[in-house]
Coordinates of N, CA and C in Angstrom, one line a residue:
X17 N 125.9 49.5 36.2 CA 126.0 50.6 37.1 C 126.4 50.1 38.5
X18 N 127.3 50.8 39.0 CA 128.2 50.4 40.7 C 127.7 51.4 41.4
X19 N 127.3 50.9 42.5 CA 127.3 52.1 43.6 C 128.2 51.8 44.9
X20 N 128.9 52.9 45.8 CA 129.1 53.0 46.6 C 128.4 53.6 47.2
X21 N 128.5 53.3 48.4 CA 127.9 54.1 49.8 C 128.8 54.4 50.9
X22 N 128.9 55.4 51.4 CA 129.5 55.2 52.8 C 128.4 56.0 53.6
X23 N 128.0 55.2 54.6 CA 126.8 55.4 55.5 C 127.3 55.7 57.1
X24 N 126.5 56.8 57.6 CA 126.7 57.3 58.6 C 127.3 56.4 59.9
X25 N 126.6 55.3 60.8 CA 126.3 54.4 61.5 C 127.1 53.1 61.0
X26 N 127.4 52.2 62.1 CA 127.6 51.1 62.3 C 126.4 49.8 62.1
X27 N 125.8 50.1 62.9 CA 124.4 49.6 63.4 C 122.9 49.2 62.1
X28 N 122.9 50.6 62.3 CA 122.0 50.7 61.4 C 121.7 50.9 60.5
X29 N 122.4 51.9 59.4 CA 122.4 52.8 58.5 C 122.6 51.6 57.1
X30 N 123.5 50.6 57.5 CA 124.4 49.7 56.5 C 122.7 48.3 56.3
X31 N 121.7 48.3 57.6 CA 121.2 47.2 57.2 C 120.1 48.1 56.3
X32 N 119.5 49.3 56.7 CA 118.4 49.7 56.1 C 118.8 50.5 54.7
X33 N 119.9 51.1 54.6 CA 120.1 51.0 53.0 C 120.1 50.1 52.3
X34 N 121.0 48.8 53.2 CA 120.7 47.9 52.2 C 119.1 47.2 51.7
X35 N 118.2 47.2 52.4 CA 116.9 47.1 51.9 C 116.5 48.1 51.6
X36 N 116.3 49.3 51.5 CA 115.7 50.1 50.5 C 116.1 50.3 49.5
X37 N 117.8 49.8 49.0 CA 118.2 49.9 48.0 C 117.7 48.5 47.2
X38 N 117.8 47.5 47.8 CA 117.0 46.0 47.4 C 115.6 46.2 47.0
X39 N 114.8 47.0 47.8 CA 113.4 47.5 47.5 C 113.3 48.6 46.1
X40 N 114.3 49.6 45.7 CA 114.1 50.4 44.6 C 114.7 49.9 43.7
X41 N 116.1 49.0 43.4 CA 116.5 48.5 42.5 C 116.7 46.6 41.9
X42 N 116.0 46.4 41.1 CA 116.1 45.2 41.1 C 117.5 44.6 40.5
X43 N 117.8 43.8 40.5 CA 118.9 43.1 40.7 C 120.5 43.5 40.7
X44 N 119.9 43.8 42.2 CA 121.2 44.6 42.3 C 121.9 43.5 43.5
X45 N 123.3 43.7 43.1 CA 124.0 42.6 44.1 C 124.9 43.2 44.9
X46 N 124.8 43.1 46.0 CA 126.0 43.6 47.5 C 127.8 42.8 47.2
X47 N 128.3 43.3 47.5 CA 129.5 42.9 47.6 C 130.5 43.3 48.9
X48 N 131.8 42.4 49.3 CA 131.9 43.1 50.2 C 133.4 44.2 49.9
X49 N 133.8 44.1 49.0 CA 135.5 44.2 48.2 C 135.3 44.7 47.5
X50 N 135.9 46.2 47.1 CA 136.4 46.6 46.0 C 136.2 46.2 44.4
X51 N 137.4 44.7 44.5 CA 137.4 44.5 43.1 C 136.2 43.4 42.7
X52 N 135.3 43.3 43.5 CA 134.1 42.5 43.8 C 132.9 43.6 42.5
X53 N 133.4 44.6 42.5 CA 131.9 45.6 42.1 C 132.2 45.4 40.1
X54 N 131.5 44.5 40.0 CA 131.7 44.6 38.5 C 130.5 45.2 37.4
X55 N 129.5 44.6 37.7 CA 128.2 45.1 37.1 C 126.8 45.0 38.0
X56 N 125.9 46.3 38.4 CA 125.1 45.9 39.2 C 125.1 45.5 40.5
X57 N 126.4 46.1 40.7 CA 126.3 46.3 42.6 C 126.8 47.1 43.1
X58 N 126.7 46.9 44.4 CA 126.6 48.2 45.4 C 127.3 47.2 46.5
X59 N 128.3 48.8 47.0 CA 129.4 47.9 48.2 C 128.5 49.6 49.2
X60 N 128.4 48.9 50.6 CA 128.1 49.9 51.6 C 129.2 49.9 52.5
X61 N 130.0 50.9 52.9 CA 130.6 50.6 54.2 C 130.3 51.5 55.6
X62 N 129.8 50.7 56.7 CA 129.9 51.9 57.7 C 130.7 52.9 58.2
X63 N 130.1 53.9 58.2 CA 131.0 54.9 59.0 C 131.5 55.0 60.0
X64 N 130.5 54.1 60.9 CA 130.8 54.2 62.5 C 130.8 55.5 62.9
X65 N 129.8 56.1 62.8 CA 129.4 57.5 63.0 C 130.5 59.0 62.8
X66 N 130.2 60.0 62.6 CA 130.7 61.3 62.3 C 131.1 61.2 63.9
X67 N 132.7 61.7 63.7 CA 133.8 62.5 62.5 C 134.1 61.6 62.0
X68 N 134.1 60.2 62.4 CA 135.0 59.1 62.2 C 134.8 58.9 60.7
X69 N 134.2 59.5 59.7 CA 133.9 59.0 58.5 C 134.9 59.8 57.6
X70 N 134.9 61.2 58.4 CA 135.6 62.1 57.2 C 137.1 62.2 58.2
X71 N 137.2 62.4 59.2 CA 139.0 62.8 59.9 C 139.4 61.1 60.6
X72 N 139.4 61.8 61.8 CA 140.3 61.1 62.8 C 141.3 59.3 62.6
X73 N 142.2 60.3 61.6 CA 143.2 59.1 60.7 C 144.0 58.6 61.8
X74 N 144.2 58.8 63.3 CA 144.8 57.8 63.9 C 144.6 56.7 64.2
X75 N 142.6 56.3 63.8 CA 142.0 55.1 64.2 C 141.9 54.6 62.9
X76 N 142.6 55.0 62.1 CA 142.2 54.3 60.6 C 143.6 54.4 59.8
X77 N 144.8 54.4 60.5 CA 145.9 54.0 59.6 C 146.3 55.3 58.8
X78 N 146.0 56.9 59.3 CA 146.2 57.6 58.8 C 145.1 58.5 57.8
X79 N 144.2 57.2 57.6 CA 143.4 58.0 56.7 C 142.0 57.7 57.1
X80 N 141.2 58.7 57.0 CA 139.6 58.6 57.2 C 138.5 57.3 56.4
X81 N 137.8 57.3 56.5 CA 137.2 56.2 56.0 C 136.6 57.0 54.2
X82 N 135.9 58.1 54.5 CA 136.4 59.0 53.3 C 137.0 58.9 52.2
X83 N 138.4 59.2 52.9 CA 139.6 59.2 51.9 C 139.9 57.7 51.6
X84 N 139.7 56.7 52.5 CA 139.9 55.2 51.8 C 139.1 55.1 51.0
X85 N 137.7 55.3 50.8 CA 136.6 54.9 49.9 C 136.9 55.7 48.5
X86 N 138.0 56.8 48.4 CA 138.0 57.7 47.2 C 139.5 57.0 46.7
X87 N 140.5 56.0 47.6 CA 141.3 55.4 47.1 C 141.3 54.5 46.4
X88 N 139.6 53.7 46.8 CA 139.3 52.5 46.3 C 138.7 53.0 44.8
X89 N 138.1 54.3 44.8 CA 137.8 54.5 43.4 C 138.8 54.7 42.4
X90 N 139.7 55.2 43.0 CA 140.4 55.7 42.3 C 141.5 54.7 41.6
X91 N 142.0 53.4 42.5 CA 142.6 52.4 42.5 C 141.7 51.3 41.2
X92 N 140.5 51.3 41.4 CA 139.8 50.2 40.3 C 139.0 51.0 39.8
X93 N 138.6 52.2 39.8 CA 137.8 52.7 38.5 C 136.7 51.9 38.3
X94 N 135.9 51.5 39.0 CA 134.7 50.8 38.6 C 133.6 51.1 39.5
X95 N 133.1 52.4 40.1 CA 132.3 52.8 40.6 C 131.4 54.0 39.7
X96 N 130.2 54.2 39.9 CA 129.7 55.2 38.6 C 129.0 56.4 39.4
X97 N 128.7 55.6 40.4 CA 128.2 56.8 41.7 C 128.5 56.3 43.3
X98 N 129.2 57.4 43.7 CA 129.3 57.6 44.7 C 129.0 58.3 46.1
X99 N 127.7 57.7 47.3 CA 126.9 58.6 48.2 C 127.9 58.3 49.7
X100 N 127.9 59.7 49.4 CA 128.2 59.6 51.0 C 127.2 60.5 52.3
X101 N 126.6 59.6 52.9 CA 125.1 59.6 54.1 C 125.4 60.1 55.3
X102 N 125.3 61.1 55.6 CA 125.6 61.5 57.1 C 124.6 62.6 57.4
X103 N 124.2 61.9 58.7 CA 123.6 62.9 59.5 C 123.8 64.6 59.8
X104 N 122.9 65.8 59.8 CA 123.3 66.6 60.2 C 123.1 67.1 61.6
X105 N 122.4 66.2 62.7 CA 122.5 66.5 64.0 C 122.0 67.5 64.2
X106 N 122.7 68.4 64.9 CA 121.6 69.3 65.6 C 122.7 70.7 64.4
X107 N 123.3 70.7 63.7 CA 123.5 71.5 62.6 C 122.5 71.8 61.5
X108 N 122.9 72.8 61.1 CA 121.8 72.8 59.6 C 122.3 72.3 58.4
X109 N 121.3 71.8 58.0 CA 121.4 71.4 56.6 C 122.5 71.7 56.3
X110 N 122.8 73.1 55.6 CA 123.4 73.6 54.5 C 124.9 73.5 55.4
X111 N 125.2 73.7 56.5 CA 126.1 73.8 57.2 C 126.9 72.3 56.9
X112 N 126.2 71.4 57.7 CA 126.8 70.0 57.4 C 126.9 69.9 55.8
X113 N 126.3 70.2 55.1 CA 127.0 70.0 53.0 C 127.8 70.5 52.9
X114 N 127.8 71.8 53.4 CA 129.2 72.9 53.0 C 130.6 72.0 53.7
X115 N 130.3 71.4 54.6 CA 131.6 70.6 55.7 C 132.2 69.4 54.6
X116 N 131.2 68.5 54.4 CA 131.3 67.3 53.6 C 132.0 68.0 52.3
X117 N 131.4 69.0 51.7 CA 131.8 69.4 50.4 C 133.3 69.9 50.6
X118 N 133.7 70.4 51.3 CA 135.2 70.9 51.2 C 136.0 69.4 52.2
X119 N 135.6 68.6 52.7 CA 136.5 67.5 52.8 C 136.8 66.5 51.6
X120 N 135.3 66.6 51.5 CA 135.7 65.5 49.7 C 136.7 66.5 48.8
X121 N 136.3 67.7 48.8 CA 137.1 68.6 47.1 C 138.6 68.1 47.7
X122 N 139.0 68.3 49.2 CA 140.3 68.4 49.9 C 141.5 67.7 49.7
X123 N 140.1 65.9 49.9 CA 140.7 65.0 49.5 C 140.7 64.4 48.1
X124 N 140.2 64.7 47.0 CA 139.8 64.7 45.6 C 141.1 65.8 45.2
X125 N 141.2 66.2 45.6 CA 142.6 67.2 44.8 C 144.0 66.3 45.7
X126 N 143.7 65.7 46.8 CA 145.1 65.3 47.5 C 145.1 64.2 46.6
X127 N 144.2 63.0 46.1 CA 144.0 61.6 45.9 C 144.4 61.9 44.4
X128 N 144.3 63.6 43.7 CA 144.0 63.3 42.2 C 143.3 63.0 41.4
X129 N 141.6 62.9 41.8 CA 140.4 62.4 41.3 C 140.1 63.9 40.9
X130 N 140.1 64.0 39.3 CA 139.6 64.9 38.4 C 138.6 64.6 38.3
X131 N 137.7 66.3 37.1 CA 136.5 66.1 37.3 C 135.9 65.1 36.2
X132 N 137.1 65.1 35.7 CA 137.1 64.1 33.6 C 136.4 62.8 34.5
X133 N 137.1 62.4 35.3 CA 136.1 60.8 36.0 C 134.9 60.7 35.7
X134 N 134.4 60.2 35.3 CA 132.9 59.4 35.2 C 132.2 59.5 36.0
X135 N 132.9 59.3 37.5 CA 132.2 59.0 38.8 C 131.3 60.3 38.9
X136 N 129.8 60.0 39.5 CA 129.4 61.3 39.7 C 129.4 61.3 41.5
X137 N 129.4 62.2 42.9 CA 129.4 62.4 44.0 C 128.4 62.7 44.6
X138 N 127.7 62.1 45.2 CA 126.2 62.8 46.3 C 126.7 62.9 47.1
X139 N 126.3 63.8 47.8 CA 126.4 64.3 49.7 C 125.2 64.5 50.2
X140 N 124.5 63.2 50.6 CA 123.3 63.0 51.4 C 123.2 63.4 52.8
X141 N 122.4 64.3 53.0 CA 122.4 64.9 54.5 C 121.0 64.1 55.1
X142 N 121.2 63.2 56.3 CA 120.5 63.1 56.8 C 119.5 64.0 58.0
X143 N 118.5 64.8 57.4 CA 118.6 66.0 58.3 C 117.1 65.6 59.5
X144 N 117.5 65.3 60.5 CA 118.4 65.5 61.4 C 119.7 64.1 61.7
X145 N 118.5 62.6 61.2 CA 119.2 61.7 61.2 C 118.1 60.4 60.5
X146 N 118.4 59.5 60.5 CA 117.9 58.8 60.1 C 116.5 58.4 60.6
X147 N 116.6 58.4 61.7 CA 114.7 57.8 62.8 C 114.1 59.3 62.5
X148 N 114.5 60.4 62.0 CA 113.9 61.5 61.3 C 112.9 61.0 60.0
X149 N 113.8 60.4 58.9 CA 113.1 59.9 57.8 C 112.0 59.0 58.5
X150 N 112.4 58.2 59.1 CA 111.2 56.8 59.4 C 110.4 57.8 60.1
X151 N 110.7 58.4 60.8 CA 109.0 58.9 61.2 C 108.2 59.9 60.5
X152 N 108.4 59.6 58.7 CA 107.5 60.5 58.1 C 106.6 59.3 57.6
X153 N 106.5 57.9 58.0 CA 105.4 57.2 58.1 C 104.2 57.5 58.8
X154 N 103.2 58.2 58.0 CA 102.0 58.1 58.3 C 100.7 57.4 58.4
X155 N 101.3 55.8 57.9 CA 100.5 55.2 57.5 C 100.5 54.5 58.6
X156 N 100.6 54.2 59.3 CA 101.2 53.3 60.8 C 100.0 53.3 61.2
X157 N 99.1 54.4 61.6 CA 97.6 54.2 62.4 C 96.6 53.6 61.7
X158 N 96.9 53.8 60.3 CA 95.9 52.9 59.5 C 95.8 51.8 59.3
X159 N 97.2 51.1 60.0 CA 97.4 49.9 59.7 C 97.3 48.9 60.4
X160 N 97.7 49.7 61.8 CA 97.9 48.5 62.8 C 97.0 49.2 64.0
X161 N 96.5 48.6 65.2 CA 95.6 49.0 66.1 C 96.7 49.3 67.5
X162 N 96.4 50.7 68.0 CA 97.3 51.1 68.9 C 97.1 50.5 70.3
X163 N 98.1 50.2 70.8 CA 98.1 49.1 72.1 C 97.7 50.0 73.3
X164 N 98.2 51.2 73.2 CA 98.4 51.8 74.8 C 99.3 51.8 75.3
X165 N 100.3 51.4 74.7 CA 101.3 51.1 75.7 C 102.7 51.7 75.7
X166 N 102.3 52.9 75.0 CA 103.7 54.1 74.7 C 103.5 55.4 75.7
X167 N 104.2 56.4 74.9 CA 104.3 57.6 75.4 C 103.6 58.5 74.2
X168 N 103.2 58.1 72.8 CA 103.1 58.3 72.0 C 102.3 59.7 72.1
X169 N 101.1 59.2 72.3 CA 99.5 59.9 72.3 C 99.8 60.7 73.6
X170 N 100.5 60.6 74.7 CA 100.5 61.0 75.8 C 101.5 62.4 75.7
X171 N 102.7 62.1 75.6 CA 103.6 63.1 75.4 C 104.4 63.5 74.2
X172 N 104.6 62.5 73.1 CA 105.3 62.6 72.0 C 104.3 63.4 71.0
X173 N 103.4 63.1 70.4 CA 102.3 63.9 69.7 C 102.3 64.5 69.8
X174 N 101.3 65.2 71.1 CA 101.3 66.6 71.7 C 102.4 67.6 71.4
X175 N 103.3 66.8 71.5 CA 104.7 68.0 71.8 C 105.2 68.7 70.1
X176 N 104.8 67.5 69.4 CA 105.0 67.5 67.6 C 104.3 66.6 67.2
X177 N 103.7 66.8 66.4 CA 102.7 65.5 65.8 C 103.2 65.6 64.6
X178 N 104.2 64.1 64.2 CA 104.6 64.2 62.9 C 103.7 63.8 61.9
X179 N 102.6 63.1 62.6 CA 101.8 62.4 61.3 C 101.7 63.6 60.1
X180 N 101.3 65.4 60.9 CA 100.6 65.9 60.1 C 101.9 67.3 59.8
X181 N 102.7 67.1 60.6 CA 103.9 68.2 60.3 C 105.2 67.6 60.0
X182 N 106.2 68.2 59.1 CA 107.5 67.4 58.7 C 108.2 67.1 59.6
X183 N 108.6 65.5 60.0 CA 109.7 65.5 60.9 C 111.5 66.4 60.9
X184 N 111.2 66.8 59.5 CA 112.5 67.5 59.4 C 112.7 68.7 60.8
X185 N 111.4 69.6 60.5 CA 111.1 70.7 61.3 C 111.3 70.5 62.7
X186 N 111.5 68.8 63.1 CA 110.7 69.0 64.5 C 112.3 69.1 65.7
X187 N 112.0 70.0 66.6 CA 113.3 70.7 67.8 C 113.3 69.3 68.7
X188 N 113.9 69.9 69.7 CA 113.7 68.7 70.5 C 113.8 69.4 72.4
X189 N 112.9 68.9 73.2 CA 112.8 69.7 74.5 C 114.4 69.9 75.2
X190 N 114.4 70.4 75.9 CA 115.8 71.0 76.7 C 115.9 69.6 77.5
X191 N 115.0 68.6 77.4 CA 116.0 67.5 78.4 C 115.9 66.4 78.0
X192 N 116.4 66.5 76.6 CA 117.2 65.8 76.1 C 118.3 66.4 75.6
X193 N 119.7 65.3 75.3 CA 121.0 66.3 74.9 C 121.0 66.4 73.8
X194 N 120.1 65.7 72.5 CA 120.6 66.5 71.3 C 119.4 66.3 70.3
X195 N 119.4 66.9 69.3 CA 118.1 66.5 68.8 C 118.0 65.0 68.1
X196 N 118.9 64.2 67.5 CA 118.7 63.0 67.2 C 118.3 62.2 68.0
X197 N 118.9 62.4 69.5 CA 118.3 61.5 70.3 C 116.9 61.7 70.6
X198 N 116.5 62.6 70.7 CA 115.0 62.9 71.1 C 114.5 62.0 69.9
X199 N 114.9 63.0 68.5 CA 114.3 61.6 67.5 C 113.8 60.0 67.4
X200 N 114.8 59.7 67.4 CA 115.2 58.3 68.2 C 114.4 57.8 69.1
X201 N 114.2 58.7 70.1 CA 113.2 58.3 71.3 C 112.1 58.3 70.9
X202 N 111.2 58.9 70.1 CA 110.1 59.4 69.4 C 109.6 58.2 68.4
X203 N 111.0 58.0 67.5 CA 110.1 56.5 66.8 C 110.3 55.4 67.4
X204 N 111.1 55.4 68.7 CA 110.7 54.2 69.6 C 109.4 54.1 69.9
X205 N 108.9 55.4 70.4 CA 108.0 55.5 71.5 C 106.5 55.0 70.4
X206 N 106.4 56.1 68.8 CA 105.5 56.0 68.1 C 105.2 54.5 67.7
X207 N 106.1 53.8 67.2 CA 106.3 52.2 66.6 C 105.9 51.3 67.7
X208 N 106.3 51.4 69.4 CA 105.9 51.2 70.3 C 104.4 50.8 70.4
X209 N 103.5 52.2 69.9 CA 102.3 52.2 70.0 C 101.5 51.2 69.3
X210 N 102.0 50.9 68.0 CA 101.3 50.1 67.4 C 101.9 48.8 66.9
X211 N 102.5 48.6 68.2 CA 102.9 47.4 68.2 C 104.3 46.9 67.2
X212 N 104.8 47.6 66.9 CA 106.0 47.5 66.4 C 107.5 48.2 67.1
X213 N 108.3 47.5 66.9 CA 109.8 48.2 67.7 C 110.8 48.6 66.7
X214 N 111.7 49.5 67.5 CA 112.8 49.7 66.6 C 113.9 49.8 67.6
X215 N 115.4 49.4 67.3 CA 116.1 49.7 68.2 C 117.5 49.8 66.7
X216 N 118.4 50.7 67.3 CA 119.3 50.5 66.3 C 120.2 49.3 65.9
X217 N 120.3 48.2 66.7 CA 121.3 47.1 66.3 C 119.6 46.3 65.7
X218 N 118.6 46.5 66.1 CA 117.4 45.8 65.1 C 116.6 47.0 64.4
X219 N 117.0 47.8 63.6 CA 116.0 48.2 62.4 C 115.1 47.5 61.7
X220 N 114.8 46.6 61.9 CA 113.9 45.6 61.0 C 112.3 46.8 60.2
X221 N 111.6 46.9 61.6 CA 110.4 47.6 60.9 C 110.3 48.1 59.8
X222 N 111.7 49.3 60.0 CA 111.9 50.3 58.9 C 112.6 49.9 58.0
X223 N 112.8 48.5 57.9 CA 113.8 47.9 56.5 C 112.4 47.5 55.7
X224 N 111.4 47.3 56.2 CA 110.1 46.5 55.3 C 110.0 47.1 54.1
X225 N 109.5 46.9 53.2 CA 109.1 47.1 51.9 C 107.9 48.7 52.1
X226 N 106.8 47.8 52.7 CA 105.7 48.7 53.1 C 106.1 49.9 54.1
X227 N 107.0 49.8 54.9 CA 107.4 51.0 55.2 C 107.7 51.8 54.7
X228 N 109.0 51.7 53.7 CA 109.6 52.2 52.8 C 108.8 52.6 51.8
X229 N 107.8 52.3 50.8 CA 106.8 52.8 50.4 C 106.0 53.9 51.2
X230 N 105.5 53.8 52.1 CA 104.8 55.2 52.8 C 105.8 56.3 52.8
X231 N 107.3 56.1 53.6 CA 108.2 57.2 53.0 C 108.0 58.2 51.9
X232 N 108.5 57.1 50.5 CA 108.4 57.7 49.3 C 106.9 58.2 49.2
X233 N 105.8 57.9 49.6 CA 104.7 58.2 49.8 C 104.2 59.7 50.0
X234 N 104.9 59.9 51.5 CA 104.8 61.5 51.6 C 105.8 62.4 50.9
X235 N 106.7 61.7 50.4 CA 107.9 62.6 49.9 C 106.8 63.3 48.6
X236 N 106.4 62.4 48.0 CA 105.6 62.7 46.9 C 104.1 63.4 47.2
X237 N 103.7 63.5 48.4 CA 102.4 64.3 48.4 C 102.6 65.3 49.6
X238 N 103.7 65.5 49.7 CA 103.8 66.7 50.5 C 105.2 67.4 50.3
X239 N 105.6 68.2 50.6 CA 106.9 68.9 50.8 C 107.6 69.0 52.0
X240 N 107.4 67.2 52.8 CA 108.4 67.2 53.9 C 109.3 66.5 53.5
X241 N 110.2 65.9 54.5 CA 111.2 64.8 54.3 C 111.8 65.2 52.8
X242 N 112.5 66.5 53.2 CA 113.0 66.8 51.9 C 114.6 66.7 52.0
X243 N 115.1 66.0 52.6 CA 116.3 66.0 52.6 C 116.2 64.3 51.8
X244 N 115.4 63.2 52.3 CA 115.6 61.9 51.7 C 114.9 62.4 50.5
X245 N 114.0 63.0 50.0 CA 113.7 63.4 48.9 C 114.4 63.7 47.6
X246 N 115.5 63.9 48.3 CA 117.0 64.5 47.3 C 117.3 62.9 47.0
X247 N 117.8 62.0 48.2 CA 118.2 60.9 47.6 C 117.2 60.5 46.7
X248 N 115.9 60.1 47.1 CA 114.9 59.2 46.2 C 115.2 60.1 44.8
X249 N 114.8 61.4 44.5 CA 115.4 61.8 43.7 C 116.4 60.9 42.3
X250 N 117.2 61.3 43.2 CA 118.6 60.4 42.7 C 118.3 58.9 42.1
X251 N 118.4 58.5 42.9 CA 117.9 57.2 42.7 C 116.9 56.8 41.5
X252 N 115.7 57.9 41.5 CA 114.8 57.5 40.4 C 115.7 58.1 39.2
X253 N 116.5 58.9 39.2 CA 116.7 59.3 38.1 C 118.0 58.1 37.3
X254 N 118.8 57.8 38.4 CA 119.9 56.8 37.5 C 119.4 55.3 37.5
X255 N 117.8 55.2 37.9 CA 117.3 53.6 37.7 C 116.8 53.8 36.2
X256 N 116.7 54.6 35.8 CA 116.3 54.4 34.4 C 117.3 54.7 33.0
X257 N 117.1 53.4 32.3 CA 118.2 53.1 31.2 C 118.1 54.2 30.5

């Protein structure tokens, strides 16, 4: 089994898939090349964030990063699933899928990828974005002793307390400009507290193992984080022979 990915981010998105994918499937091997993907691996490439993943073909030789990843399938036929990861920002859900959905059909009828292919397509919506998922870790207080030294307990809680409501749900105040970034600010500020950091050129925290388990954790005892829910989903279903 091959996977691709094409992931939202530069930064981030490419290190922390690749450990939660390392953490859900065992021997799975990274590659960096196309004709590299033979059995049991997974090629990720970044997006370098939306639009740049699905249009703006002047910075990419005409074609989106998208449409190259559907030429590489189409060119070696050795992929079995293909995710493509992007945030939905301050859009809704269904809005950002319906967008993604008519760029892939667009380019899938320009490229000539019928539906007879093998390949099967996800369109993972990161809803709102990725530091959305990591802050459905609730296990963080139980684990480590809070320093004092955030905004956490002071202003971030109060305003939304993800421990006990879905981060999917949560708005973001009028002074910040969008809701990812408030996100973002929030699992700085929470990880902060208990002595742990996150910055996007260092995701480390949220690459751990034990992180990544509390995730899947609430996905499975509550009905939040239902957008990564869809991926774990996935995933549990084509890990089994």
């Amino acid at each position: 089994m091959n996977l691709l990915f094409l992931v939202e981010g530069g930064k981030t998105e490419p290190k922390v898939y690749k450990a939660w994918l390392t953490h859900f499937f065992s021997n799975i091997n990274f590659v960096d090349k196309p004709e590299d993907m033979t059995d049991n691996s997974c090629r990720i490439i970044a997006g370098n964030g939306y639009p740049n993943m699905v249009s703006s073909p002047k910075l990419y030789g005409g074609q989106s990063l998208l449409e190259q990843c559907l030429l590489d399938i189409k060119n070696y036929n050795n992929v079995d699933h293909f995710f493509i990861c992007i945030d939905s920002e301050d859009d809704t859900y269904q809005d950002r899928f319906a967008e993604i959905k008519v760029k892939l059909e667009e380019f899938k009828t320009k490229l000539g990828i019928n539906e007879n292919q093998l390949i099967q397509f996800h369109i993972i919506i990161q809803h709102c974005c990725i530091e959305t998922w990591a802050l459905g870790n609730a296990d963080i207080p139980n684990q480590y002793i809070a320093k004092g030294n955030s905004e956490f307990f002071s202003n971030f809680q109060p305003y939304y307390d993800v421990l006990v409501n879905d981060p999917e749900k949560m708005n973001y105040p009028t002074s910040y400009p969008t809701r990812a970034r408030f996100h973002e600010k929030y699992l700085k500020q929470y990880l902060r507290e208990f002595g742990l950091s996150y910055r996007k050129e260092k995701p480390r925290a949220i690459e751990d193992k034990k992180y990544f388990d509390a995730l899947i954790k609430r996905c499975e005892l509550t009905n939040h984080l239902l957008s990564l829910k869809y991926l774990l989903d996935i995933w549990e279903k084509i890990s089994k022979p």
